[in-house]
Coordinates of C-alpha atoms in Angstrom, one line a residue:
Chain A
M21 CA 16.4 -26.6 31.3
T22 CA 17.5 -30.0 30.0
R23 CA 20.3 -30.6 27.6
G24 CA 17.7 -31.5 24.9
D25 CA 16.0 -28.1 25.4
A26 CA 19.4 -26.3 25.2
W27 CA 20.2 -28.0 21.9
G28 CA 16.7 -27.3 20.6
L29 CA 17.1 -23.6 21.5
A30 CA 20.5 -23.5 19.8
A31 CA 19.0 -25.0 16.7
V32 CA 16.1 -22.6 16.6
A33 CA 18.4 -19.6 17.2
A34 CA 20.7 -20.7 14.4
A35 CA 17.8 -21.3 12.0
S36 CA 16.3 -17.9 12.9
V37 CA 19.6 -16.1 12.2
A38 CA 20.1 -18.0 9.0
G39 CA 16.5 -17.2 8.0
V40 CA 16.9 -13.5 8.6
I41 CA 20.2 -13.5 6.7
L42 CA 18.4 -15.2 3.8
V43 CA 15.6 -12.7 3.9
F44 CA 18.0 -9.9 3.3
A45 CA 20.7 -11.6 1.2
G46 CA 18.5 -13.5 -1.2
C47 CA 16.6 -10.5 -2.5
D48 CA 18.1 -7.7 -4.6
G49 CA 14.8 -5.9 -4.6
S50 CA 14.2 -6.3 -8.3
P51 CA 12.2 -9.4 -8.9
Q52 CA 10.4 -8.1 -11.9
A53 CA 11.7 -7.6 -15.4
A54 CA 10.1 -5.3 -17.9
P55 CA 7.7 -7.3 -20.2
R56 CA 8.4 -7.4 -23.9
P57 CA 5.7 -6.1 -26.2
D58 CA 4.0 -8.5 -28.6
L59 CA 6.2 -8.6 -31.7
A60 CA 4.2 -10.0 -34.5
T61 CA 6.5 -9.6 -37.6
P62 CA 10.2 -10.1 -38.3
Q63 CA 10.4 -6.3 -38.9
E64 CA 9.0 -5.6 -35.5
R65 CA 11.5 -8.0 -33.9
E66 CA 14.3 -6.3 -35.7
L67 CA 13.0 -2.9 -34.7
Y68 CA 12.8 -4.0 -31.1
A69 CA 16.4 -5.3 -31.2
L70 CA 17.5 -1.8 -32.4
L71 CA 15.6 -0.3 -29.5
E72 CA 17.3 -2.6 -27.0
E73 CA 20.7 -1.8 -28.6
A74 CA 20.1 1.9 -28.2
F75 CA 18.3 2.0 -24.8
G76 CA 19.6 -1.2 -23.3
G77 CA 17.8 -4.5 -22.4
A78 CA 16.1 -5.6 -19.2
G79 CA 18.3 -4.5 -16.3
E80 CA 20.8 -2.5 -18.3
P81 CA 19.3 0.9 -19.1
R82 CA 21.2 3.4 -21.2
V83 CA 20.3 6.4 -23.2
P84 CA 21.6 7.3 -26.7
G85 CA 23.6 10.5 -27.0
G86 CA 21.9 13.9 -27.4
M87 CA 19.0 13.1 -25.2
P88 CA 18.0 15.5 -22.4
V89 CA 19.1 13.1 -19.7
S90 CA 22.4 11.5 -18.8
G91 CA 22.9 7.8 -18.2
E92 CA 25.0 8.3 -15.1
L93 CA 22.2 7.7 -12.5
L94 CA 20.1 5.2 -14.5
D95 CA 21.3 2.1 -12.5
L96 CA 20.5 3.8 -9.3
G97 CA 17.2 5.1 -10.8
R98 CA 16.2 1.6 -11.8
A99 CA 17.1 0.2 -8.3
S100 CA 14.9 3.0 -6.7
W101 CA 12.2 2.5 -9.3
T102 CA 11.5 -1.1 -8.3
P103 CA 10.4 -0.6 -4.7
Q104 CA 9.0 3.0 -5.1
C105 CA 7.3 3.2 -8.5
A106 CA 7.0 -0.2 -10.1
H107 CA 3.9 -1.4 -8.2
C108 CA 1.9 1.4 -9.9
H109 CA 3.8 2.3 -13.0
G110 CA 5.2 -1.2 -13.8
M111 CA 8.8 -2.0 -14.7
D112 CA 8.3 -0.6 -18.2
G113 CA 6.3 2.4 -17.2
S114 CA 3.2 1.1 -18.8
A115 CA 1.1 1.3 -15.6
D116 CA -0.5 -2.0 -16.5
T117 CA -0.3 -3.3 -12.9
F118 CA -2.9 -4.6 -10.5
T119 CA -2.3 -1.6 -8.3
A120 CA -2.8 0.8 -11.2
R121 CA -6.1 -0.9 -12.0
A122 CA -7.4 -0.2 -8.5
L123 CA -6.6 3.5 -8.7
Q124 CA -8.6 6.5 -10.1
P125 CA -7.1 8.4 -11.8
R126 CA -5.1 5.6 -13.3
P127 CA -1.4 6.1 -13.0
R128 CA 0.3 7.5 -16.1
D129 CA 1.5 5.2 -18.9
L130 CA 4.9 6.9 -19.0
R131 CA 5.6 5.4 -22.4
S132 CA 3.2 7.9 -23.9
G133 CA 5.5 10.8 -22.7
V134 CA 2.5 12.7 -21.5
L135 CA 2.4 14.5 -18.2
K136 CA -0.8 16.4 -17.4
Y137 CA 0.9 18.9 -15.2
K138 CA 4.0 20.4 -16.7
S139 CA 5.7 23.8 -17.4
T140 CA 6.0 23.6 -21.2
E141 CA 3.7 24.7 -23.9
R142 CA 0.9 22.5 -25.2
G143 CA 2.2 19.9 -27.6
W144 CA 5.7 20.0 -26.1
P145 CA 7.1 17.2 -23.9
P146 CA 7.7 17.9 -20.2
T147 CA 11.2 18.9 -19.1
R148 CA 13.3 16.8 -16.7
A149 CA 12.6 19.5 -14.1
D150 CA 8.8 18.9 -14.5
V151 CA 9.4 15.2 -13.8
L152 CA 11.6 15.9 -10.8
D153 CA 8.9 18.2 -9.4
A154 CA 6.2 15.5 -9.9
I155 CA 8.4 13.0 -8.1
T156 CA 9.2 15.4 -5.2
D157 CA 5.8 16.9 -4.7
G158 CA 3.5 14.1 -6.0
V159 CA 0.1 14.9 -7.5
P160 CA -2.3 15.9 -4.8
F161 CA -5.6 13.9 -4.5
T162 CA -4.3 11.0 -6.5
G163 CA -2.3 7.9 -5.6
M164 CA 0.9 9.6 -6.8
S165 CA 2.6 10.5 -3.5
G166 CA 5.5 12.8 -3.2
F167 CA 8.9 11.5 -2.5
A168 CA 10.4 14.5 -0.8
N169 CA 11.6 12.1 1.9
L170 CA 14.0 10.5 -0.4
P171 CA 17.6 11.8 -0.7
R172 CA 18.1 14.3 -3.5
K173 CA 20.3 11.9 -5.4
A174 CA 17.6 9.2 -5.3
R175 CA 15.0 11.6 -6.6
E176 CA 17.3 12.8 -9.3
S177 CA 18.0 9.2 -10.4
L178 CA 14.2 8.5 -10.4
A179 CA 13.7 11.6 -12.6
D180 CA 16.4 10.3 -15.0
Y181 CA 14.9 6.8 -15.0
T182 CA 11.4 8.2 -15.6
M183 CA 12.7 10.3 -18.5
Y184 CA 14.5 7.2 -19.8
L185 CA 11.2 5.3 -19.8
M186 CA 9.4 8.1 -21.6
L187 CA 12.1 8.6 -24.2
R188 CA 12.3 4.8 -24.8
G189 CA 8.5 4.6 -25.0
R190 CA 8.1 7.5 -27.4
T191 CA 10.9 6.2 -29.6
W192 CA 9.3 2.7 -29.8
E193 CA 5.8 4.1 -30.6
R194 CA 7.1 6.4 -33.3
A195 CA 9.3 3.8 -34.9
R196 CA 6.5 1.3 -34.9
A197 CA 4.2 3.8 -36.4
A198 CA 6.8 4.6 -39.1
L199 CA 7.5 0.9 -39.9
P200 CA 5.0 0.2 -42.6
G201 CA 6.8 0.9 -45.9
K202 CA 10.2 1.5 -44.3
E203 CA 13.2 -0.6 -43.4
P204 CA 13.3 -1.1 -39.6
A205 CA 16.7 0.6 -39.4
A206 CA 15.4 3.7 -41.2
A207 CA 12.2 3.8 -39.2
F208 CA 14.2 3.6 -36.0
E209 CA 16.7 6.3 -36.9
E210 CA 13.9 8.6 -38.0
A211 CA 12.0 8.1 -34.7
L212 CA 15.1 8.4 -32.6
S213 CA 16.1 11.7 -34.3
A214 CA 12.6 13.1 -33.9
V215 CA 12.4 12.2 -30.2
R216 CA 15.9 13.5 -29.5
E217 CA 15.2 16.8 -31.3
R218 CA 11.8 17.4 -29.7
W219 CA 12.6 16.4 -26.2
S220 CA 15.9 18.3 -26.1
A221 CA 14.1 21.5 -27.3
A222 CA 11.3 21.3 -24.7
A223 CA 13.3 23.3 -22.2
G224 CA 13.1 26.3 -24.6
H225 CA 9.3 26.1 -24.6
V226 CA 8.6 26.7 -20.9
V227 CA 5.5 28.9 -20.5
E228 CA 6.2 32.4 -19.4
V229 CA 3.5 33.4 -16.9
P230 CA 2.9 37.2 -17.1
P231 CA 2.7 39.1 -13.9
A232 CA -0.7 38.5 -12.1
P233 CA -2.9 41.6 -11.9
P234 CA -4.8 42.0 -8.6
A235 CA -8.1 40.1 -8.3
T236 CA -10.9 42.6 -8.2
E237 CA -14.7 42.3 -8.3
E238 CA -14.5 43.5 -11.9
S239 CA -11.9 40.9 -12.9
V240 CA -14.0 38.1 -11.2
A241 CA -17.1 39.3 -13.0
R242 CA -15.2 39.4 -16.3
G243 CA -13.9 35.9 -15.7
A244 CA -17.5 34.7 -15.0
R245 CA -18.7 36.1 -18.3
L246 CA -15.8 34.4 -20.1
F247 CA -16.3 31.2 -18.2
R248 CA -20.0 31.0 -19.2
G249 CA -19.5 32.6 -22.7
E250 CA -19.0 30.9 -26.0
R251 CA -15.3 31.9 -26.6
A252 CA -13.8 30.1 -23.7
A253 CA -16.8 27.7 -23.3
C254 CA -15.6 26.5 -19.9
A255 CA -19.2 25.9 -18.8
D256 CA -19.7 23.3 -21.5
C257 CA -17.8 20.9 -19.3
H258 CA -17.5 22.5 -15.9
G259 CA -21.1 23.8 -15.7
T260 CA -22.2 27.4 -15.2
D261 CA -21.3 27.2 -11.5
G262 CA -18.1 25.2 -11.9
A263 CA -19.7 22.1 -10.4
G264 CA -18.4 19.8 -13.2
D265 CA -21.9 19.1 -14.6
G266 CA -21.8 20.9 -17.9
P267 CA -23.8 19.5 -20.9
R268 CA -20.8 17.8 -22.4
T269 CA -20.5 15.6 -19.4
R270 CA -23.9 14.1 -20.3
E271 CA -23.2 13.5 -24.0
D272 CA -22.3 10.0 -25.2
G273 CA -21.6 8.7 -21.8
G274 CA -19.5 11.6 -20.7
L275 CA -15.9 12.7 -21.3
V276 CA -13.0 10.4 -21.8
D277 CA -9.2 11.0 -21.7
D278 CA -6.8 10.2 -24.5
W279 CA -6.6 6.5 -23.3
G280 CA -10.4 6.2 -23.6
R281 CA -11.0 6.1 -19.8
P282 CA -14.0 8.0 -18.3
L283 CA -12.9 11.4 -17.1
P284 CA -14.9 13.1 -14.4
V285 CA -14.8 16.8 -14.8
R286 CA -13.3 18.7 -11.9
D287 CA -15.8 20.3 -9.5
L288 CA -14.1 23.7 -9.2
R289 CA -15.9 24.5 -6.0
E290 CA -13.8 21.9 -4.2
E291 CA -10.2 22.6 -3.3
R292 CA -8.8 19.6 -5.2
W293 CA -6.2 21.1 -7.5
R294 CA -4.1 18.2 -8.7
G295 CA -1.8 20.4 -10.7
G296 CA -1.2 23.0 -7.9
R297 CA -3.4 25.8 -6.7
D298 CA -1.0 28.7 -7.1
P299 CA -2.3 31.4 -9.4
A300 CA 0.6 30.7 -11.8
D301 CA -0.3 27.0 -11.9
L302 CA -3.9 27.9 -12.7
Y303 CA -2.8 30.4 -15.3
R304 CA -0.6 27.7 -17.0
R305 CA -3.4 25.2 -17.0
V306 CA -6.0 27.6 -18.5
S307 CA -3.5 28.9 -21.0
Q308 CA -2.1 25.5 -22.1
G309 CA -4.9 23.1 -21.3
I310 CA -4.3 19.7 -19.8
P311 CA -2.5 17.2 -22.1
G312 CA -4.2 13.9 -22.4
T313 CA -7.7 15.4 -21.6
P314 CA -10.3 17.4 -23.5
M315 CA -9.3 20.5 -21.5
P316 CA -8.2 22.8 -24.4
P317 CA -5.6 25.6 -24.3
M318 CA -6.9 29.2 -24.1
D319 CA -3.6 30.6 -25.4
G320 CA -4.4 32.2 -28.7
V321 CA -8.1 32.3 -27.9
L322 CA -8.0 34.7 -24.9
A323 CA -5.7 37.6 -24.1
D324 CA -3.4 37.3 -21.1
E325 CA -5.6 39.6 -18.9
E326 CA -8.7 37.5 -19.9
I327 CA -6.9 34.3 -18.8
W328 CA -6.1 36.0 -15.5
A329 CA -9.7 37.1 -15.2
L330 CA -10.7 33.4 -15.6
V331 CA -8.2 32.4 -12.9
H332 CA -9.7 35.0 -10.5
F333 CA -13.2 33.7 -11.2
V334 CA -12.1 30.1 -10.7
Q335 CA -10.4 31.0 -7.4
S336 CA -13.6 32.7 -6.3
L337 CA -15.6 29.5 -6.8
E338 CA -13.8 27.6 -4.0
E339 CA -16.1 27.0 -1.1
Chain B
M11 CA 3.0 -13.8 30.3
G12 CA 5.3 -13.6 33.3
G13 CA 4.9 -15.2 36.6
D14 CA 4.0 -18.7 37.9
A15 CA 0.6 -20.0 38.2
T16 CA -1.0 -19.0 41.4
P17 CA -4.3 -20.4 42.7
S18 CA -6.9 -17.7 43.1
G19 CA -10.4 -18.1 44.5
P20 CA -13.5 -16.4 43.0
A21 CA -14.3 -14.6 46.2
T22 CA -11.1 -12.5 46.2
G23 CA -11.5 -11.4 42.5
P24 CA -12.6 -7.9 41.2
D25 CA -16.1 -6.7 40.9
E26 CA -17.8 -9.3 38.8
R27 CA -19.8 -6.9 36.7
G28 CA -16.7 -4.8 35.9
R29 CA -14.8 -7.9 35.0
R30 CA -17.5 -9.1 32.6
W31 CA -17.5 -5.7 30.8
L32 CA -13.8 -5.7 30.6
H33 CA -13.8 -9.2 29.2
R34 CA -16.5 -8.5 26.7
L35 CA -14.7 -5.4 25.5
A36 CA -11.4 -7.3 25.2
V37 CA -13.2 -10.0 23.2
A38 CA -14.8 -7.4 20.9
S39 CA -11.4 -5.6 20.5
T40 CA -9.7 -8.9 19.6
M41 CA -12.4 -9.9 17.1
V42 CA -12.4 -6.5 15.4
T43 CA -8.6 -6.4 15.3
V44 CA -8.3 -9.8 13.8
A45 CA -11.2 -9.9 11.4
L46 CA -11.4 -6.3 10.2
T47 CA -8.1 -4.5 10.9
C48 CA -5.8 -7.4 10.2
G49 CA -8.0 -8.9 7.5
L50 CA -8.3 -5.7 5.6
G51 CA -4.7 -4.8 6.2
G52 CA -3.7 -8.1 4.7
T53 CA -6.1 -7.5 1.7
I54 CA -4.5 -4.1 1.1
T55 CA -1.0 -5.7 0.9
S56 CA -2.3 -8.6 -1.2
T57 CA -3.9 -6.2 -3.7
E58 CA -1.1 -3.7 -3.5
V59 CA -3.4 -0.7 -2.8
G60 CA -1.7 0.6 0.3
M61 CA -0.8 3.9 -1.4
A62 CA -4.3 4.4 -2.8
Y63 CA -4.4 7.4 -0.4
P64 CA -1.1 9.0 0.0
T65 CA -2.6 11.3 2.6
W66 CA -3.3 10.9 6.4
P67 CA -5.4 11.3 8.4
D68 CA -7.6 12.7 5.7
I69 CA -8.4 10.8 2.6
N70 CA -7.2 12.7 -0.4
G71 CA -8.9 15.7 1.2
S72 CA -12.0 13.8 2.3
S73 CA -13.1 13.1 5.8
L74 CA -12.1 9.8 7.5
F75 CA -15.7 9.4 8.4
N76 CA -16.8 9.3 4.8
L77 CA -19.1 6.3 4.4
F78 CA -20.2 7.0 0.8
Y79 CA -18.3 4.2 -0.7
F80 CA -19.7 4.5 -4.2
R81 CA -18.5 8.1 -4.3
L82 CA -15.0 7.1 -3.1
A83 CA -14.8 4.3 -5.6
E84 CA -15.9 6.6 -8.4
A85 CA -13.5 9.4 -7.3
F86 CA -10.4 7.4 -6.4
G87 CA -10.9 3.8 -7.5
W88 CA -11.9 0.7 -5.6
G89 CA -8.4 0.4 -4.0
S90 CA -9.3 3.5 -2.0
V91 CA -12.4 1.8 -0.7
V92 CA -10.3 -1.0 0.8
E93 CA -7.8 1.4 2.3
H94 CA -10.5 3.6 3.6
T95 CA -12.4 0.7 5.3
H96 CA -9.1 -0.5 6.8
R97 CA -8.6 3.0 8.4
Q98 CA -12.1 3.0 9.7
A99 CA -11.6 -0.5 11.1
G100 CA -8.4 0.7 12.8
M101 CA -10.4 3.6 14.3
L102 CA -13.0 1.1 15.6
T103 CA -10.2 -0.9 17.1
G104 CA -8.9 2.3 18.7
V105 CA -12.3 3.2 20.2
L106 CA -12.8 -0.3 21.6
V107 CA -9.4 -0.5 23.1
M108 CA -9.8 2.9 24.6
A109 CA -13.1 1.7 26.2
T110 CA -11.3 -1.4 27.4
A111 CA -8.5 0.7 29.0
A112 CA -11.0 3.1 30.5
C113 CA -12.9 0.1 32.0
A114 CA -9.7 -1.4 33.5
L115 CA -8.4 2.0 34.8
F116 CA -11.6 3.5 36.2
L117 CA -13.8 0.7 37.4
P118 CA -13.2 -0.2 41.0
G119 CA -11.3 -3.3 42.1
M120 CA -9.5 -4.0 38.8
P121 CA -6.2 -5.9 39.3
R122 CA -3.0 -4.0 38.4
R123 CA -2.2 -6.7 35.8
W124 CA -5.4 -6.0 33.8
K125 CA -4.7 -2.3 34.0
R126 CA -1.2 -2.8 32.7
L127 CA -2.4 -5.0 29.8
S128 CA -5.1 -2.6 28.8
V129 CA -2.8 0.3 28.8
A130 CA -0.2 -1.7 26.8
A131 CA -2.9 -2.6 24.2
L132 CA -3.9 1.1 24.0
L133 CA -0.3 2.3 23.6
L134 CA 0.3 -0.4 20.9
V135 CA -2.8 0.7 19.0
I136 CA -1.8 4.3 19.1
A137 CA 1.7 3.4 17.9
Q138 CA 0.1 1.3 15.2
G139 CA -1.9 4.3 14.0
L140 CA 1.3 6.4 13.9
I141 CA 3.3 3.7 12.1
G142 CA 0.5 3.3 9.6
A143 CA 0.5 7.1 9.0
N144 CA 4.3 7.1 8.5
R145 CA 4.0 4.1 6.1
V146 CA 1.7 6.2 4.0
L147 CA 3.1 9.7 4.3
A148 CA 6.7 8.5 3.8
N149 CA 5.8 5.6 1.4
S150 CA 8.0 3.6 3.7
Y151 CA 8.4 -0.2 3.3
P152 CA 10.1 -0.6 6.6
G153 CA 7.1 1.2 8.0
A154 CA 4.8 -1.3 6.3
I155 CA 6.7 -4.2 7.8
A156 CA 6.7 -2.6 11.3
H157 CA 2.9 -2.0 10.8
A158 CA 2.4 -5.7 10.2
L159 CA 4.5 -6.7 13.2
G160 CA 2.7 -4.1 15.4
A161 CA -0.8 -5.5 14.4
Q162 CA 0.2 -9.0 15.7
A163 CA 1.6 -7.5 18.9
V164 CA -1.8 -5.9 19.5
V165 CA -3.5 -9.2 18.9
V166 CA -1.2 -11.1 21.3
V167 CA -1.7 -8.5 24.1
L168 CA -5.5 -8.6 23.6
V169 CA -5.6 -12.4 23.6
I170 CA -3.8 -12.4 26.9
L171 CA -6.2 -9.8 28.2
V172 CA -9.1 -12.0 27.1
K173 CA -7.6 -15.0 28.8
T174 CA -6.8 -13.2 32.0
T175 CA -10.2 -11.6 32.4
G176 CA -12.1 -14.7 31.5
R177 CA -14.3 -16.5 34.0
A178 CA -12.0 -19.5 33.9
A179 CA -9.0 -17.4 35.1
L180 CA -10.8 -16.9 38.4
V181 CA -11.2 -20.6 39.2
R182 CA -8.5 -22.3 41.1
P183 CA -6.2 -24.2 38.6
E184 CA -6.2 -28.0 38.8
P185 CA -2.7 -29.6 39.2
A186 CA -1.6 -31.7 36.2
S187 CA -0.1 -35.1 36.7
A188 CA 3.1 -34.0 34.9
P189 CA 6.2 -33.1 36.8
R190 CA 7.6 -29.6 37.1
H191 CA 10.3 -30.0 34.4
R192 CA 7.6 -30.8 31.8
V193 CA 5.6 -27.8 32.8
D194 CA 8.7 -25.6 32.6
R195 CA 9.5 -27.1 29.2
L196 CA 6.1 -26.2 27.9
R197 CA 6.4 -22.7 29.2
L198 CA 9.8 -22.3 27.7
W199 CA 8.8 -23.5 24.3
S200 CA 5.6 -21.6 24.1
T201 CA 7.6 -18.4 24.7
V202 CA 10.2 -19.5 22.1
A203 CA 7.3 -20.3 19.6
L204 CA 5.8 -16.8 20.1
A205 CA 9.2 -15.1 19.6
L206 CA 9.9 -17.3 16.6
M207 CA 6.5 -16.4 15.1
F208 CA 7.4 -12.7 15.2
V209 CA 10.7 -13.4 13.4
N210 CA 8.8 -15.4 10.8
L211 CA 6.2 -12.7 10.5
F212 CA 9.0 -10.3 9.8
S213 CA 10.2 -12.5 7.0
A214 CA 6.7 -12.9 5.6
A215 CA 6.0 -9.1 5.8
S216 CA 9.4 -8.5 4.1
L217 CA 8.5 -10.9 1.3
R218 CA 5.0 -9.4 0.8
H219 CA 6.5 -5.9 0.6
K220 CA 9.1 -7.1 -1.9
Q221 CA 11.9 -6.3 0.5
G222 CA 12.9 -9.9 1.3
A223 CA 13.5 -13.2 -0.3
F224 CA 11.3 -16.3 -0.2
A225 CA 14.1 -18.6 1.0
G226 CA 14.3 -16.7 4.3
H227 CA 10.6 -17.1 4.9
L228 CA 10.7 -20.7 3.9
L229 CA 13.5 -21.6 6.4
L230 CA 11.8 -19.7 9.2
A231 CA 8.4 -21.2 8.4
V232 CA 9.8 -24.7 8.5
T233 CA 11.6 -23.9 11.8
T234 CA 8.4 -22.4 13.3
T235 CA 6.4 -25.4 12.2
A236 CA 8.8 -27.8 13.9
V237 CA 8.6 -25.8 17.2
L238 CA 4.8 -25.6 17.0
L239 CA 4.5 -29.3 16.3
F240 CA 6.7 -30.0 19.3
L241 CA 4.4 -27.7 21.3
V242 CA 1.3 -29.5 20.1
Q243 CA 2.9 -32.9 20.9
Q244 CA 3.8 -31.7 24.4
A245 CA 0.4 -30.2 25.1
M246 CA -1.6 -33.2 23.9
T247 CA 0.5 -36.1 25.2
K248 CA 2.3 -34.9 28.3
F249 CA -0.7 -33.1 29.7
R250 CA -3.4 -35.5 28.6
D251 CA -5.2 -35.1 31.9
H252 CA -5.4 -31.3 31.6
A253 CA -8.5 -30.5 29.6
A254 CA -7.7 -26.9 28.8
M255 CA -4.2 -27.7 27.7
R256 CA -5.5 -30.5 25.5
R257 CA -8.0 -28.1 24.0
H258 CA -5.3 -25.5 23.3
G259 CA -3.1 -28.2 21.7
R260 CA -5.9 -29.4 19.5
Q261 CA -6.8 -25.8 18.4
L262 CA -3.2 -25.1 17.6
A263 CA -2.8 -28.3 15.6
L264 CA -5.9 -27.5 13.5
L265 CA -4.9 -23.9 12.9
L266 CA -1.3 -25.0 12.1
G267 CA -2.6 -27.6 9.6
A268 CA -4.8 -25.0 7.9
Q269 CA -2.0 -22.5 7.9
L270 CA 0.5 -24.9 6.3
G271 CA -2.1 -25.7 3.6
L272 CA -2.6 -22.1 2.9
G273 CA 1.2 -21.5 2.9
V274 CA 1.6 -24.2 0.3
A275 CA -1.3 -22.9 -1.8
A276 CA 0.2 -19.3 -1.6
W277 CA 3.6 -20.6 -2.7
A278 CA 2.0 -22.7 -5.6
F279 CA -0.3 -20.0 -6.9
L280 CA 2.2 -17.1 -6.4
F281 CA 5.5 -18.6 -7.3
T282 CA 5.0 -21.6 -9.6
R283 CA 3.3 -22.4 -12.9
M284 CA 0.1 -23.2 -11.0
Q285 CA -0.7 -19.5 -11.3
W286 CA -1.4 -20.0 -15.0
V287 CA -4.4 -22.3 -14.3
F288 CA -6.5 -19.2 -14.1
A289 CA -7.8 -18.2 -17.5
T290 CA -7.8 -14.4 -16.9
D291 CA -5.7 -11.8 -15.1
A292 CA -8.7 -10.9 -13.0
S293 CA -9.4 -14.4 -11.8
R294 CA -5.7 -15.0 -11.1
F295 CA -5.4 -11.7 -9.2
L296 CA -8.5 -12.6 -7.1
A297 CA -7.3 -16.1 -6.3
Q298 CA -3.8 -14.9 -5.4
S299 CA -4.9 -12.1 -3.2
T300 CA -7.5 -14.2 -1.5
I301 CA -5.0 -17.0 -0.7
A302 CA -2.3 -14.6 0.4
T303 CA -4.8 -12.8 2.7
A304 CA -6.1 -16.0 4.1
H305 CA -2.5 -17.1 4.8
L306 CA -1.9 -13.9 6.7
L307 CA -5.1 -14.3 8.7
G308 CA -4.0 -17.9 9.4
G309 CA -0.8 -16.6 10.8
V310 CA -2.6 -14.2 13.1
L311 CA -4.8 -17.0 14.4
V312 CA -1.9 -19.3 15.0
M313 CA -0.1 -16.5 16.8
A314 CA -3.3 -15.9 18.9
A315 CA -3.5 -19.7 19.7
V316 CA 0.2 -19.8 20.7
A317 CA -0.3 -16.8 23.0
A318 CA -3.3 -18.4 24.6
L319 CA -1.5 -21.7 25.1
G320 CA 1.5 -19.9 26.5
W321 CA -0.7 -18.0 28.9
E322 CA -2.5 -21.2 30.0
A323 CA 0.9 -22.9 30.6
R324 CA 2.2 -20.0 32.7
H325 CA -0.9 -19.2 34.7
R326 CA -3.2 -22.2 34.7
L327 CA -0.9 -25.2 34.7
L328 CA 0.3 -26.5 38.0
P329 CA 2.9 -29.2 38.1
A330 CA 2.1 -32.4 40.0
G331 CA 2.2 -31.7 43.7
G332 CA 1.3 -28.0 43.2

């Protein structure tokens, strides 16, 4: 090796080490900032300033007092959110990302505060425990993977940050809706109080699943009659055999979800239970419906044992 | 790529039919790996659909052999189709490399070096499958970066296998007019270039997976370019009388030029105001992901060219006087 080669090698080695250091040192893992919504009027701009004052601006998340989540882990949650969640859900939880557009079902717009699979009664927000479960276990047969591999603290922080995005999103939407005819400060206070009250009370509205009776031929047959009958009307969407080809799927271009996106009806013969396949999970879904979709709650329509009969029939459909 | 060039006559080589089959399989494996597996893998990262299926080896409960693309797209979105096709291409690579290894191991008269290279390629492909699985199941970004590095290692081993089983490898090498120290220098710097490309690839993969900064990739890209230009200059001017070396130098120069162009384009359309020349989100997304994927494929081809040049320098280049 000549002296020139030795110098060359030394230069290449130095540049490589410097390059690798720069790769790690120059990136804090959070290149994106949450986009600001379009603010058309001075009132909306004032309202948004109030929102940022209460919930923090880009990079400084915080939650107002009285909310069902503490602010202690929010910084860690935001740091974990960027690499783990932002590519699908976006920095602001809007799920308006390129990855999201490539997925079916579309990742949840968390600002809506809607989780399809949760433990609370219909109309009530999810609890923090529901969010943590979704983060830990994921949603089977969708792009939402589980993060059980992450340390408990990281998952807790992600649950807090997800709750934060939902609370912030709900407060903004409610305040914006209340804005016409109100001062921005009044609209904001009204929205913040409503969100605080409702989301804090959600834990008291967890669905109590009654003990499951044993599945028998009679209960399956009863479930089949209910499934195809007019009271439950499950077959309208799911079809008489549960194939997801009921008459409503053919009306006006098929079913859509609350965001106006086409919604394929589940083929119940396939074992693709996104919300869990335990009998209690199925009971909860039949009883409370699925938020954000046309799947209605049967609570109040059917008695407990009738709901269990439906669960038994649905379980019997699996091929 | 170890060992000095040693003349070898055609009469002492392995069974010609077996060699041809091994060579064809190695060529097919290389082409499938570069075009399909790396190309689709790059597309997945560019379009950020790597987690379209968080399951492995099944696909959200469906079989890996599912070819009903329209149904997949309808059920899981078009991102799943890209990921699905990448997994099928990976399987095709696996089958071809298995056949290559079987050919090298079980046909009579195959040199030990071919067997070792074939087995190395097979082990790397198996490792790639497992790393890819870990990347998905654990949603691991380090796993994604390791997956990118592993893919290029597979390409390098396959390129060396293609070169070493080629007909030209059986012909006695012609001595160049260059003295030994120039040959040694070329060998040294081709090895350095290959190692440097892996370091640069690490920086590129880190950048693409949002785990690393652009400045690191830029510095490493500039350093790699300087070393590759030096390699091209050496191959084309110091070994002017060696046809194969001239050809390798020319190929590397062309690929490097294209890769630099793509790198500048990727920077301009991903990191500067140039991205706003596209009127719609969709057209911007398409352009950005296409350029980024082309830049990745350019990197794979430059890596392959460097590996080929390095092999030629080590095994087919004799200094003046033998």
